[in-house]
Amino acid sequence: MFKPVLATMFVLAAPWLQAADLTANLPVRLSEVKAGERPLELQGSPVSLQTLAPDFKVADASFKPVKLSDFAGKTVLISTVPSLDTGVCSIQTKKFNEEVSNLPADVVILTISNDLPFAQKRFCQKEQVDKLLVLSDAVWGDFGSSYGLRIKDMGLLTRAVLIVDRNGKLVYQQLVPLLSQEPDYTAALTTLKQFAQKKS
């Protein structure tokens, strides 16, 4: 008699559990990204370069919403990783964290994964990641579906680096071809600095 009520209460208390339902009907495409030898199917709608980057909602360490539009007028680099608690993802996140001090003040770096916010908070405290924003797509699943970066049947984001210029356009996108491989940091950071220096 009480089971349905308890189940409903549990889902309401844990909103990230609803994300799987929200992704069930997303478009799917076979990508060039591979896990080992296997090409991955990615869910969501990919964004074309030189088009306006879709706004999205992700969660910070306190489960509060953070949107791309919160950084309007700034150049934003978005680093996506499958899971912070794995070697390559950890290296990638710490590398971009180190680079923040070399960038202009109006540049923002975000790391987004599907790790839960409290797991991200633990990681950041342990690894002293404190110069960039680490955000979770696990609560609403909005980022992965809006950018076509959600790996079907894994519930993770594929490894990628995106840059949104101060006018809100997607000007750079690097989908890392192997899930176990680090991104090309030099290419991403060179592009980021170029767009950060542009005045219009």
Tab-separated table of C-alpha atoms in Angstrom:
chain	number	residue	atom	x	y	z
A	1	MET	CA	0.000	0.000	0.000
A	2	PHE	CA	2.785	2.407	0.868
A	3	LYS	CA	5.264	1.320	-1.819
A	4	PRO	CA	4.053	3.669	-4.602
A	5	VAL	CA	4.133	6.638	-2.208
A	6	LEU	CA	7.636	5.775	-1.042
A	7	ALA	CA	8.839	5.354	-4.623
A	8	THR	CA	7.395	8.724	-5.589
A	9	MET	CA	9.019	10.389	-2.591
A	10	PHE	CA	12.375	8.819	-3.463
A	11	VAL	CA	12.249	10.070	-7.058
A	12	LEU	CA	11.280	13.561	-5.906
A	13	ALA	CA	14.172	13.559	-3.444
A	14	ALA	CA	16.571	12.332	-6.126
A	15	PRO	CA	15.733	14.332	-9.275
A	16	TRP	CA	18.727	13.010	-11.218
A	17	LEU	CA	16.942	9.659	-11.454
A	18	GLN	CA	14.494	11.272	-13.858
A	19	ALA	CA	17.251	12.142	-16.372
A	20	ALA	CA	17.191	8.643	-17.910
A	21	ASP	CA	13.502	9.064	-18.785
A	22	LEU	CA	14.228	12.437	-20.396
A	23	THR	CA	16.797	10.908	-22.743
A	24	ALA	CA	14.733	7.928	-23.919
A	25	ASN	CA	13.464	9.652	-27.081
A	26	LEU	CA	16.570	11.619	-28.028
A	27	PRO	CA	17.902	11.334	-31.594
A	28	VAL	CA	20.790	8.861	-31.915
A	29	ARG	CA	23.715	8.882	-34.345
A	30	LEU	CA	26.682	6.593	-34.866
A	31	SER	CA	29.744	8.731	-34.170
A	32	GLU	CA	33.435	8.558	-35.022
A	33	VAL	CA	34.223	8.368	-31.315
A	34	LYS	CA	35.330	4.913	-30.218
A	35	ALA	CA	35.614	3.002	-26.974
A	36	GLY	CA	38.386	0.595	-27.901
A	37	GLU	CA	37.406	-0.591	-31.391
A	38	ARG	CA	33.684	0.034	-30.950
A	39	PRO	CA	32.112	3.180	-32.434
A	40	LEU	CA	29.846	4.894	-29.940
A	41	GLU	CA	26.265	5.969	-30.483
A	42	LEU	CA	25.711	9.504	-29.251
A	43	GLN	CA	22.333	10.870	-28.198
A	44	GLY	CA	21.026	14.385	-28.582
A	45	SER	CA	21.223	17.084	-31.207
A	46	PRO	CA	24.743	18.094	-32.279
A	47	VAL	CA	25.448	21.805	-32.640
A	48	SER	CA	27.010	23.251	-35.790
A	49	LEU	CA	29.979	25.595	-35.599
A	50	GLN	CA	29.277	29.320	-35.980
A	51	THR	CA	25.713	28.903	-34.718
A	52	LEU	CA	24.376	30.130	-31.392
A	53	ALA	CA	25.264	27.698	-28.629
A	54	PRO	CA	22.100	26.390	-26.958
A	55	ASP	CA	21.591	27.462	-23.382
A	56	PHE	CA	21.655	24.592	-20.900
A	57	LYS	CA	21.128	23.929	-17.223
A	58	VAL	CA	23.570	21.924	-15.108
A	59	ALA	CA	24.049	21.616	-11.343
A	60	ASP	CA	26.812	22.917	-9.098
A	61	ALA	CA	28.087	21.201	-5.941
A	62	SER	CA	25.011	22.405	-4.024
A	63	PHE	CA	22.591	21.157	-6.719
A	64	LYS	CA	21.888	24.769	-7.721
A	65	PRO	CA	21.312	25.388	-11.438
A	66	VAL	CA	24.052	26.983	-13.523
A	67	LYS	CA	23.309	28.047	-17.099
A	68	LEU	CA	25.487	28.954	-20.047
A	69	SER	CA	23.600	32.260	-20.186
A	70	ASP	CA	25.028	33.088	-16.741
A	71	PHE	CA	28.325	33.773	-18.561
A	72	ALA	CA	26.941	36.011	-21.321
A	73	GLY	CA	29.601	38.340	-22.716
A	74	LYS	CA	32.441	36.007	-21.731
A	75	THR	CA	34.421	33.436	-23.684
A	76	VAL	CA	33.615	29.975	-22.325
A	77	LEU	CA	35.578	26.752	-22.718
A	78	ILE	CA	33.564	23.637	-21.885
A	79	SER	CA	35.533	20.482	-21.127
A	80	THR	CA	33.410	17.337	-20.947
A	81	VAL	CA	34.570	14.078	-19.387
A	82	PRO	CA	32.890	10.700	-18.876
A	83	SER	CA	33.772	10.438	-15.155
A	84	LEU	CA	36.105	12.468	-12.954
A	85	ASP	CA	37.216	9.416	-10.969
A	86	THR	CA	39.083	7.902	-13.909
A	87	GLY	CA	42.683	8.597	-14.855
A	88	VAL	CA	42.328	10.463	-18.147
A	89	CYS	CA	39.333	12.507	-16.954
A	90	SER	CA	41.228	13.503	-13.832
A	91	ILE	CA	44.276	14.556	-15.886
A	92	GLN	CA	42.109	16.549	-18.300
A	93	THR	CA	40.306	18.390	-15.519
A	94	LYS	CA	43.492	19.215	-13.615
A	95	LYS	CA	45.205	20.405	-16.813
A	96	PHE	CA	42.460	22.925	-17.581
A	97	ASN	CA	42.360	23.962	-13.913
A	98	GLU	CA	46.079	24.805	-14.126
A	99	GLU	CA	45.546	26.892	-17.261
A	100	VAL	CA	42.972	29.249	-15.730
A	101	SER	CA	45.670	31.509	-14.260
A	102	ASN	CA	47.137	31.999	-17.772
A	103	LEU	CA	43.877	33.314	-19.214
A	104	PRO	CA	42.165	36.726	-19.232
A	105	ALA	CA	39.683	37.427	-16.445
A	106	ASP	CA	36.701	37.325	-18.826
A	107	VAL	CA	37.371	33.703	-19.795
A	108	VAL	CA	35.465	30.934	-18.028
A	109	ILE	CA	36.333	27.243	-18.021
A	110	LEU	CA	33.664	24.679	-17.163
A	111	THR	CA	34.128	20.951	-16.699
A	112	ILE	CA	30.904	18.988	-17.130
A	113	SER	CA	30.348	15.303	-16.402
A	114	ASN	CA	27.493	13.052	-15.354
A	115	ASP	CA	29.036	12.453	-11.944
A	116	LEU	CA	26.717	13.459	-9.126
A	117	PRO	CA	27.432	16.867	-7.568
A	118	PHE	CA	28.612	15.485	-4.236
A	119	ALA	CA	31.062	13.163	-6.017
A	120	GLN	CA	32.372	16.124	-8.004
A	121	LYS	CA	32.781	18.128	-4.811
A	122	ARG	CA	34.781	15.319	-3.220
A	123	PHE	CA	37.003	15.049	-6.297
A	124	CYS	CA	37.677	18.798	-6.394
A	125	GLN	CA	38.587	18.897	-2.716
A	126	LYS	CA	40.889	15.890	-3.016
A	127	GLU	CA	42.621	17.075	-6.204
A	128	GLN	CA	42.591	20.810	-5.350
A	129	VAL	CA	40.604	21.726	-8.445
A	130	ASP	CA	39.489	25.214	-7.473
A	131	LYS	CA	40.004	27.563	-10.419
A	132	LEU	CA	37.384	26.263	-12.837
A	133	LEU	CA	33.745	25.302	-12.348
A	134	VAL	CA	32.967	21.580	-12.176
A	135	LEU	CA	29.304	20.971	-12.960
A	136	SER	CA	26.974	17.986	-13.210
A	137	ASP	CA	24.660	17.006	-16.059
A	138	ALA	CA	23.280	14.109	-14.014
A	139	VAL	CA	20.400	16.088	-12.545
A	140	TRP	CA	18.600	17.299	-15.685
A	141	GLY	CA	20.549	15.730	-18.569
A	142	ASP	CA	20.128	19.037	-20.376
A	143	PHE	CA	23.678	19.656	-21.590
A	144	GLY	CA	24.355	16.252	-23.148
A	145	SER	CA	21.055	16.189	-25.006
A	146	SER	CA	21.354	19.802	-26.210
A	147	TYR	CA	24.836	19.206	-27.670
A	148	GLY	CA	24.524	15.591	-28.808
A	149	LEU	CA	27.241	14.369	-26.449
A	150	ARG	CA	25.458	11.760	-24.369
A	151	ILE	CA	26.725	8.213	-24.897
A	152	LYS	CA	23.791	5.883	-25.452
A	153	ASP	CA	23.445	3.033	-22.935
A	154	MET	CA	26.270	4.380	-20.775
A	155	GLY	CA	24.683	7.445	-19.216
A	156	LEU	CA	27.967	9.325	-19.647
A	157	LEU	CA	29.175	12.271	-21.687
A	158	THR	CA	31.740	11.676	-24.394
A	159	ARG	CA	35.092	13.428	-24.081
A	160	ALA	CA	35.044	16.791	-25.836
A	161	VAL	CA	36.180	20.407	-25.693
A	162	LEU	CA	33.894	23.226	-26.856
A	163	ILE	CA	34.448	26.965	-27.024
A	164	VAL	CA	31.651	29.532	-27.020
A	165	ASP	CA	32.686	33.084	-27.893
A	166	ARG	CA	31.501	36.220	-26.109
A	167	ASN	CA	28.688	36.574	-28.655
A	168	GLY	CA	27.310	33.167	-27.712
A	169	LYS	CA	28.439	31.307	-30.851
A	170	LEU	CA	29.997	27.856	-30.826
A	171	VAL	CA	33.373	28.531	-32.456
A	172	TYR	CA	35.303	25.346	-31.639
A	173	GLN	CA	34.425	21.721	-31.079
A	174	GLN	CA	36.840	18.862	-30.507
A	175	LEU	CA	35.325	15.402	-30.150
A	176	VAL	CA	38.168	13.236	-28.897
A	177	PRO	CA	38.254	10.194	-31.236
A	178	LEU	CA	39.103	7.655	-28.525
A	179	LEU	CA	37.276	7.757	-25.225
A	180	SER	CA	40.489	6.757	-23.426
A	181	GLN	CA	42.544	9.525	-25.066
A	182	GLU	CA	43.286	13.038	-23.784
A	183	PRO	CA	42.153	15.989	-25.875
A	184	ASP	CA	44.509	18.177	-27.894
A	185	TYR	CA	45.086	20.817	-25.212
A	186	THR	CA	47.310	22.994	-27.389
A	187	ALA	CA	44.712	23.333	-30.152
A	188	ALA	CA	41.919	24.088	-27.685
A	189	LEU	CA	43.877	26.604	-25.614
A	190	THR	CA	45.324	28.371	-28.662
A	191	THR	CA	41.815	28.828	-30.059
A	192	LEU	CA	40.516	29.945	-26.666
A	193	LYS	CA	43.172	32.663	-26.378
A	194	GLN	CA	42.517	33.854	-29.929
A	195	PHE	CA	38.824	34.362	-29.278
A	196	ALA	CA	39.441	35.834	-25.827
A	197	GLN	CA	41.594	38.549	-27.409
A	198	LYS	CA	38.991	39.517	-30.015
A	199	LYS	CA	37.162	42.734	-29.191
A	200	SER	CA	33.953	41.971	-31.095
